Short mmCIF file of C-alpha atoms in Angstrom, two decimals:
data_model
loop_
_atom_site.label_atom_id
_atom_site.label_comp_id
_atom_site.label_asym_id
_atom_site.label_seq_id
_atom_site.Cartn_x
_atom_site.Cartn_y
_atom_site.Cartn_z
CA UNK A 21 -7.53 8.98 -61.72
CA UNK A 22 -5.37 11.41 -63.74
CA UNK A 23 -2.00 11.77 -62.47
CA UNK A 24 0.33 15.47 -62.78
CA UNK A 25 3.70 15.91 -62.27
CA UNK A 26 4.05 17.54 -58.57
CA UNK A 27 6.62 20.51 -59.87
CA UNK A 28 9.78 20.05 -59.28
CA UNK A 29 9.21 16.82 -57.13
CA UNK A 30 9.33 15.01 -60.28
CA UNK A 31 6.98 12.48 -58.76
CA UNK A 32 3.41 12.12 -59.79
CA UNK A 33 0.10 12.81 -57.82
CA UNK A 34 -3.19 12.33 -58.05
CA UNK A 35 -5.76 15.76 -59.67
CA UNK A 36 -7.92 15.38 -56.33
CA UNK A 37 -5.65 14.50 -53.55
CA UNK A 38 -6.89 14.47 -49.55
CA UNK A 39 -6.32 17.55 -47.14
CA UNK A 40 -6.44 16.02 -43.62
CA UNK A 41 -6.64 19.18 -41.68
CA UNK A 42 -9.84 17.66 -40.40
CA UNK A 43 -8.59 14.03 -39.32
CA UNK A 44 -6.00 15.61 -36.56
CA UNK A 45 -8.19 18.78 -34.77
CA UNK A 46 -10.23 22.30 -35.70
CA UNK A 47 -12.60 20.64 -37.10
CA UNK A 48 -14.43 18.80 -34.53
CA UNK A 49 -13.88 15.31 -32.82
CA UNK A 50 -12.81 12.54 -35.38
CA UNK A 51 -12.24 8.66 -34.34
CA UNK A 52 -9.20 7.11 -35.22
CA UNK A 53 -10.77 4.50 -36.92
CA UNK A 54 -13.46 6.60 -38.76
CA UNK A 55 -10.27 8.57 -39.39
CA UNK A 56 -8.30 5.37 -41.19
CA UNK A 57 -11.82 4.71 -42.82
CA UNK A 58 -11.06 8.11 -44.75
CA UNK A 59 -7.94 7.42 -46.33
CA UNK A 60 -8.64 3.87 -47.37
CA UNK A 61 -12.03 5.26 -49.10
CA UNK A 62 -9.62 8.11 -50.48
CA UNK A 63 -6.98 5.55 -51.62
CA UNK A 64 -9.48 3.19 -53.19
CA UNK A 65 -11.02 6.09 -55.19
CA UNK A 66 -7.61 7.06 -56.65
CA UNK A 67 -5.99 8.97 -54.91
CA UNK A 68 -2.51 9.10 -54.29
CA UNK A 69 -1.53 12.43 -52.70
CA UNK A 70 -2.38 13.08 -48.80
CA UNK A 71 -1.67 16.60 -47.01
CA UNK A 72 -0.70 17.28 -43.40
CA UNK A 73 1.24 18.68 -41.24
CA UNK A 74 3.39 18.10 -37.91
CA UNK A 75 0.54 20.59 -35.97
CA UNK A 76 -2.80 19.13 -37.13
CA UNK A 77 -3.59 17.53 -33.56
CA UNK A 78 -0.14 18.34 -32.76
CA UNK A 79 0.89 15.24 -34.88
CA UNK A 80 -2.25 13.11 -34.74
CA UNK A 81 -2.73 13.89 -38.41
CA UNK A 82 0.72 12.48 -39.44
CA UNK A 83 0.51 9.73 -37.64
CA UNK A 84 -2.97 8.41 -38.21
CA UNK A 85 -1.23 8.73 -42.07
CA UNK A 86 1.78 6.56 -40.84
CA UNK A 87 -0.39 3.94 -39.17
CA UNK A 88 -2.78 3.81 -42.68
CA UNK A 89 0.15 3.53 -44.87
CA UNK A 90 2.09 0.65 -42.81
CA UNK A 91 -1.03 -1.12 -42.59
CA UNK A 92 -1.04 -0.60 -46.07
CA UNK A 93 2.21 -1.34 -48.15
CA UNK A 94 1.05 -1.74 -51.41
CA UNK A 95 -0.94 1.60 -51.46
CA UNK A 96 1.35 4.08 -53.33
CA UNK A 97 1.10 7.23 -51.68
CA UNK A 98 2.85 10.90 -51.94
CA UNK A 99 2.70 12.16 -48.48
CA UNK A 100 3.06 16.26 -48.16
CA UNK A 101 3.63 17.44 -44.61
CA UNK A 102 4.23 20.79 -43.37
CA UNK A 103 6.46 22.86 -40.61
CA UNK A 104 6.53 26.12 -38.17
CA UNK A 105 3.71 26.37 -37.16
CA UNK A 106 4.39 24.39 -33.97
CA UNK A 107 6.35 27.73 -32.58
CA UNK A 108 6.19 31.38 -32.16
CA UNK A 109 5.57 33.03 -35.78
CA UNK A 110 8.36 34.87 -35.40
CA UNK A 111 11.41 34.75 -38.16
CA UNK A 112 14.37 33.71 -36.14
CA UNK A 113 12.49 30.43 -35.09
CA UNK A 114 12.83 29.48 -39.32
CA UNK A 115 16.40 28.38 -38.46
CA UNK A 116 18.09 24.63 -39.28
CA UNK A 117 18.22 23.44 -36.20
CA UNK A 118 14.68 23.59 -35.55
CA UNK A 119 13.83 22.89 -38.99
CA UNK A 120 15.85 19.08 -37.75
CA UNK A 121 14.13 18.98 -35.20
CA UNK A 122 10.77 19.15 -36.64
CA UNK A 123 11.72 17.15 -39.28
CA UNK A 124 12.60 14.19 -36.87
CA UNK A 125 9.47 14.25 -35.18
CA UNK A 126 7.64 14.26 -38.73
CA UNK A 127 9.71 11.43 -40.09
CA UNK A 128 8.61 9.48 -36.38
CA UNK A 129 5.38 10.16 -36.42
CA UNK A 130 5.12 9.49 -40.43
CA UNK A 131 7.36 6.12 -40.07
CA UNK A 132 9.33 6.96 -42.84
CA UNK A 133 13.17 7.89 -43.54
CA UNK A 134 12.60 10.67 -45.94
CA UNK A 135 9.70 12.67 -46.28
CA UNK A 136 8.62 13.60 -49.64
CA UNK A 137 7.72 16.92 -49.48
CA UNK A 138 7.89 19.69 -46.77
CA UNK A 139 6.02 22.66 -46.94
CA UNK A 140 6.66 25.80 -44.53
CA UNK A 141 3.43 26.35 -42.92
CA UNK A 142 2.61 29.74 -43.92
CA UNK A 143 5.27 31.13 -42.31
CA UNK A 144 6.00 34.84 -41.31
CA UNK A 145 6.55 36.98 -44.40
CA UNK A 146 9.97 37.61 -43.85
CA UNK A 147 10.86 34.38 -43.87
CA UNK A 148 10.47 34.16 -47.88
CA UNK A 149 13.45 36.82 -48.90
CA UNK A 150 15.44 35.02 -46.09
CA UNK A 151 18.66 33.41 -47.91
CA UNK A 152 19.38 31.38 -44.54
CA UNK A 153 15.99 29.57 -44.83
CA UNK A 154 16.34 28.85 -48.30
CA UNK A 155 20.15 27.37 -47.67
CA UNK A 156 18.52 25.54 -44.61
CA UNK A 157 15.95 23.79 -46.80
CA UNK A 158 18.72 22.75 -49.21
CA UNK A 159 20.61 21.36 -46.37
CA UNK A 160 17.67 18.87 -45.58
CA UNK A 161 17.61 17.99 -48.85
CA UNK A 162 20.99 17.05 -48.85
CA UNK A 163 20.73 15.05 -45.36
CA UNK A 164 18.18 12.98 -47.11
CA UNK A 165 15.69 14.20 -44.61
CA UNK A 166 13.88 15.20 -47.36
CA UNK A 167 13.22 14.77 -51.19
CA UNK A 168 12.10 18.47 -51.85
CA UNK A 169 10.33 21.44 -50.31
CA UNK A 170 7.69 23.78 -51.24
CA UNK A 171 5.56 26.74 -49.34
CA UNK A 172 2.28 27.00 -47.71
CA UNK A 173 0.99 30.54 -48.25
CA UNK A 174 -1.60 32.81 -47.38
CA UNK A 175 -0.91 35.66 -50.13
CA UNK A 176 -0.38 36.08 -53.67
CA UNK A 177 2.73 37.95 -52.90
CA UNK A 178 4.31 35.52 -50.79
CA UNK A 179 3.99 32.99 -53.35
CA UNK A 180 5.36 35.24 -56.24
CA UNK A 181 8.48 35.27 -53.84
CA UNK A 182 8.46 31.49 -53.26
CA UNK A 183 8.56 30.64 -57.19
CA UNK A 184 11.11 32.84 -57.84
CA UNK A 185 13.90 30.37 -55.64
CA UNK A 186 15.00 27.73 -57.42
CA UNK A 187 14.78 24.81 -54.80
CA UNK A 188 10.91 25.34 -54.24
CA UNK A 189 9.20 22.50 -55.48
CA UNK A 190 5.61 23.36 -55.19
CA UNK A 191 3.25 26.15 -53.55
CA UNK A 192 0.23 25.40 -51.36
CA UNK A 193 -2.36 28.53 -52.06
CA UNK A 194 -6.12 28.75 -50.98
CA UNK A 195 -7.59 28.32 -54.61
CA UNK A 196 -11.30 28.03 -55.28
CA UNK A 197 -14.42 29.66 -56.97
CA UNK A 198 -14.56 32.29 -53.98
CA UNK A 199 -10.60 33.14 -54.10
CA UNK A 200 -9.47 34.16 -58.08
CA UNK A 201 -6.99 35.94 -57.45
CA UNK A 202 -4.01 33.44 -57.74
CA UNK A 203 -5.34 33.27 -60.87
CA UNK A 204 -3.64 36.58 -62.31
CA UNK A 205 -0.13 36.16 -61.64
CA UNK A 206 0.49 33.10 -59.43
CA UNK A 207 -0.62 30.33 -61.47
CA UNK A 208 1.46 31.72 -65.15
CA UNK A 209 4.35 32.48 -62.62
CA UNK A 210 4.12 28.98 -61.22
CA UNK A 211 3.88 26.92 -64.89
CA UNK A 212 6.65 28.95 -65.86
CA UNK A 213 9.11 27.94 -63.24
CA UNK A 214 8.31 24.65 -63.39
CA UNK A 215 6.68 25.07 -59.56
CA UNK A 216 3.72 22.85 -58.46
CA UNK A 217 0.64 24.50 -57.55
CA UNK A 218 -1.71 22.88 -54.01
CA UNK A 219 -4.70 24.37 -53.96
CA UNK A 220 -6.54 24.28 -50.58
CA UNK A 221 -9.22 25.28 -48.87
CA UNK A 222 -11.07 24.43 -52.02
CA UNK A 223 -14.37 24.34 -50.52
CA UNK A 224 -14.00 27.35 -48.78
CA UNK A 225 -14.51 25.74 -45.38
CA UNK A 226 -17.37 23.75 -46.68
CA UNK A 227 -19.42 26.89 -48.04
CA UNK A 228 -19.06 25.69 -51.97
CA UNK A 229 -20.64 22.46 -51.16
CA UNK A 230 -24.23 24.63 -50.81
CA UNK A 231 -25.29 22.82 -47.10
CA UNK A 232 -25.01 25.36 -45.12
CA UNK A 233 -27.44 28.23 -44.36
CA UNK A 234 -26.99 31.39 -42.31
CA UNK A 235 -28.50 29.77 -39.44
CA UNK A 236 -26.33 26.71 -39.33
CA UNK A 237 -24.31 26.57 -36.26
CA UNK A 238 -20.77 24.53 -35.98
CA UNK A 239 -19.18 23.16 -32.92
CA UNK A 240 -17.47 24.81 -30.20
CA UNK A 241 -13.80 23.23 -31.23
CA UNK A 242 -14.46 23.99 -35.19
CA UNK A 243 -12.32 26.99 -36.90
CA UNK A 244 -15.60 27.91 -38.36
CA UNK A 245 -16.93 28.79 -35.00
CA UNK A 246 -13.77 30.46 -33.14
CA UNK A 247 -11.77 31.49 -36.21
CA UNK A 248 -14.40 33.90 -38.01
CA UNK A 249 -12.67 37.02 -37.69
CA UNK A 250 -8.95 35.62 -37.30
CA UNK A 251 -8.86 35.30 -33.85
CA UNK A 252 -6.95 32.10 -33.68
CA UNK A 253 -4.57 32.42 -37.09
CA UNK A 254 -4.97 33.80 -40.52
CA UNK A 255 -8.87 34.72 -41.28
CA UNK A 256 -8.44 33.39 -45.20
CA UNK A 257 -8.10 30.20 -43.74
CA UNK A 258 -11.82 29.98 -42.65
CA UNK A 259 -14.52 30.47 -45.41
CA UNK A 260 -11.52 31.76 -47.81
CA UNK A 261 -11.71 35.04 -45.67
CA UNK A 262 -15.49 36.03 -47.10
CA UNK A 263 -18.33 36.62 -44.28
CA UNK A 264 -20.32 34.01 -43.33
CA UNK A 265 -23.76 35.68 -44.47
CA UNK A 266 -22.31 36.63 -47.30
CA UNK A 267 -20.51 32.95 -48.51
CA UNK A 268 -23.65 31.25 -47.62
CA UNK A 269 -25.54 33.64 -50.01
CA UNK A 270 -22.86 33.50 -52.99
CA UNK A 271 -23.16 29.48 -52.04
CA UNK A 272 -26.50 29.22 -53.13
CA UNK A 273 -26.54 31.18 -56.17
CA UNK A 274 -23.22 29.11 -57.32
CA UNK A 275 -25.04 25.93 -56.31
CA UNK A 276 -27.08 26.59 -59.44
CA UNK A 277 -24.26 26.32 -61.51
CA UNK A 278 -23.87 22.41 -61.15
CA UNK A 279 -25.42 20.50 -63.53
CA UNK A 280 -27.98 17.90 -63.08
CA UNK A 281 -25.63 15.22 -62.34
CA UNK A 282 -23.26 16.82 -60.38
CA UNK A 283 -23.55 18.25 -56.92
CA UNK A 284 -22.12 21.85 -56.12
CA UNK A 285 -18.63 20.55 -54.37
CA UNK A 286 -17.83 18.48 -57.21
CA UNK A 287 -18.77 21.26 -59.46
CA UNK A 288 -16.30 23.44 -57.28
CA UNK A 289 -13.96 20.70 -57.29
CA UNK A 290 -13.57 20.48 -61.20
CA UNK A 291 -13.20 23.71 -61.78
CA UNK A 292 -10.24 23.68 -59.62
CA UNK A 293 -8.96 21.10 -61.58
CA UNK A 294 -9.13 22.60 -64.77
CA UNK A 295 -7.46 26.34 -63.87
CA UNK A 296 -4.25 26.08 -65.90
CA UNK A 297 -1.17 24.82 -63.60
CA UNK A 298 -3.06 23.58 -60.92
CA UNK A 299 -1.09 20.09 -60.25
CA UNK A 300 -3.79 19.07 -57.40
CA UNK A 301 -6.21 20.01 -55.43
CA UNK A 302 -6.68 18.96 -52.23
CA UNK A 303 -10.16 18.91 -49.86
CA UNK A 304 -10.88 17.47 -46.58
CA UNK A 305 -13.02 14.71 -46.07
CA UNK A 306 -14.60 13.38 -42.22
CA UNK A 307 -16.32 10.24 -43.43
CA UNK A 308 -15.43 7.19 -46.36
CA UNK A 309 -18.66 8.82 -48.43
CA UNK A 310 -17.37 12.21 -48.46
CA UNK A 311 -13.83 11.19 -49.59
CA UNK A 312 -15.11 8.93 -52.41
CA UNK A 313 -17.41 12.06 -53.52
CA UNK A 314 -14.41 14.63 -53.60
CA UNK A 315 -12.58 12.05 -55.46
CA UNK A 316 -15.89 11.38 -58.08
CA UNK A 317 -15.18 15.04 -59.30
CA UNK A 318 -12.01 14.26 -61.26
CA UNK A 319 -14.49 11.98 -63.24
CA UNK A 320 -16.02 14.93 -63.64
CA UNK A 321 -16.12 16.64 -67.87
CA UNK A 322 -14.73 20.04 -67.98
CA UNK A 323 -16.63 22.96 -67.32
CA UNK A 324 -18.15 24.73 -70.27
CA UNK A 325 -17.17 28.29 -70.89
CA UNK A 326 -20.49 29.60 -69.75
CA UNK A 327 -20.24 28.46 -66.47
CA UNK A 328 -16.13 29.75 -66.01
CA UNK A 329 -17.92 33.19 -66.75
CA UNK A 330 -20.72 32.65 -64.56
CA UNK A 331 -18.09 31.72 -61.39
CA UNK A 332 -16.11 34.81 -62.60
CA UNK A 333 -19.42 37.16 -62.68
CA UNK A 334 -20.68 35.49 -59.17
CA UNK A 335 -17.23 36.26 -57.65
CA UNK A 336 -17.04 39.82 -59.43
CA UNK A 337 -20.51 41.27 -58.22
CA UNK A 338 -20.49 38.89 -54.23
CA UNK A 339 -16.86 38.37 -53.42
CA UNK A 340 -14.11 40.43 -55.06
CA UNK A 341 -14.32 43.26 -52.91
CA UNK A 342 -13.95 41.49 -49.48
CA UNK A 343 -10.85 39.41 -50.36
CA UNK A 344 -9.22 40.72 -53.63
CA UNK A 345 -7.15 43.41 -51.40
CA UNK A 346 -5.56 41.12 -49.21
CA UNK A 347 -5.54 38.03 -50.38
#
């Protein structure tokens, strides 16, 4: 699979990595074996870059990852992990101490000495035009608790401040045919730095991959059920922020975009892929099939022109005006 340089990480990663959000909690009951069945499919297909973070299952994410990759030595993997989100979102909690702390349990839980990358976890805004944080961050570096840092965001904005300081490494942004905005400014800002770019949710909660329809219910313990209307964190975060109804609609007519050989996630998947600066984008997967499909789209040829304008017209006339604002 085609590797990029991961920003200022300096290490390379795979074009489709594997979000595993799903393999800790939110998304519904996963066995840990099913779980380990998902990152040996993922690893087999090519991949070399997994995302987590220390509150996915309240760890069971990272370590499921540290059990895989001891029980696997000679798979070469980047590990990304993220932190904060394990405490009150409030900015004096972004202090070293606690950033040790959590660290520590990471690096447990991970079996490793250094992490390679630690992302805040969408943090409070304030936190980015914080000097202290920034120094803090440094700090690990120096302790050799970590090899760099970068930022999970939820806005355009909040990135824009994260590229500008020199230590971040890369920024983790919701990027997909049903969020364009990064697009504008992020992305050139990003290249220009010399700052990797993560894009995530890039199915939009499973809406791009056309399955769903308006009358498809999800489980109980799944963000798409209790997280709608951000009542449990950030509404982008489920179905990129756009109304059910509405995705599931926009889902179809973009389903018609992917060619006869393709299927609509991998058609969502590539054109991730090819959005200047992206370094790696990074979906979910629940089961060995899923994570060898998501990986199948980096296989995929490039988008023609006529279909970039088609995504751009679909999001222009069903989308823009419900996310575009905030997001």
């Amino acid at each position: 699979m085609e590797q990029r340089v991961l920003g200022r990480t300096g290490r390379n990663v795979s074009v489709v990595g594997l979000g595993t959000w799903q393999l800790g909690a939110d998304w519904g009951e996963v066995a840990d074996e099913d779980a380990i069945t998902v990152l040996d499919a993922a690893v087999e297909s090519g991949v070399t870059f997994f995302d987590t973070a220390d509150v996915y299952g309240d760890g069971r994410s990272e370590q499921l990852i540290g059990r895989y990759l001891s029980e696997r030595p000679d798979a070469d993997v980047f590990v990304a992990t993220k932190m904060g989100r394990r405490v009150d979102q409030l900015p004096e909690n972004y202090v070293l101490d606690n950033f040790r702390a959590w660290n520590d349990r990471s690096r447990k839980n991970l079996g490793v000495d250094t992490l390679d990358l630690v992302q805040l976890h969408c943090p409070p805004t304030a936190v980015y035009s914080s000097d202290e944080v920034f120094d803090a961050l440094d700090t690990l570096v120096a302790e050799q608790r970590i090899a760099a840092y970068g930022v999970s965001v939820e806005t355009c904005e909040e990135a824009l401040a994260a590229i500008a300081r020199p230590g971040t490494a890369s920024v983790q942004i919701i990027l997909n045919p049903f969020r364009l905005k990064p697009l504008e400014e992020v992305l050139p800002a990003a290249a220009e730095a010399g700052v990797g770019i993560i894009a995530r949710v890039p199915l939009a909660s499973g809406l791009l991959s056309g399955k769903y329809t308006k009358d498809t219910v999800f489980a109980a313990d799944d963000h798409r059920t209790y997280n709608r209307h951000g009542e449990a964190f950030d509404q982008g975060e489920t179905f990129s922020g756009v109304d059910f109804a509405t995705g599931v609609e926009a889902a179809a007519e973009f389903a018609e975009l992917a060619g006869p050989d393709s299927t609509p996630a991998r058609t969502a998947l590539r054109w991730i892929i090819q959005q200047p600066g992206v370094t790696s984008v990074i979906p979910g997967a629940r089961s060995a099939s899923q994570a060898r499909a998501n990986a199948a789209a980096a296989d995929e040829p490039p988008l023609p022109h006529s279909t970039l304008d088609a995504v751009r017209d679909l999001y222009d006339r069903r989308i823009r005006a419900q996310v575009h604002s905030r997001w």
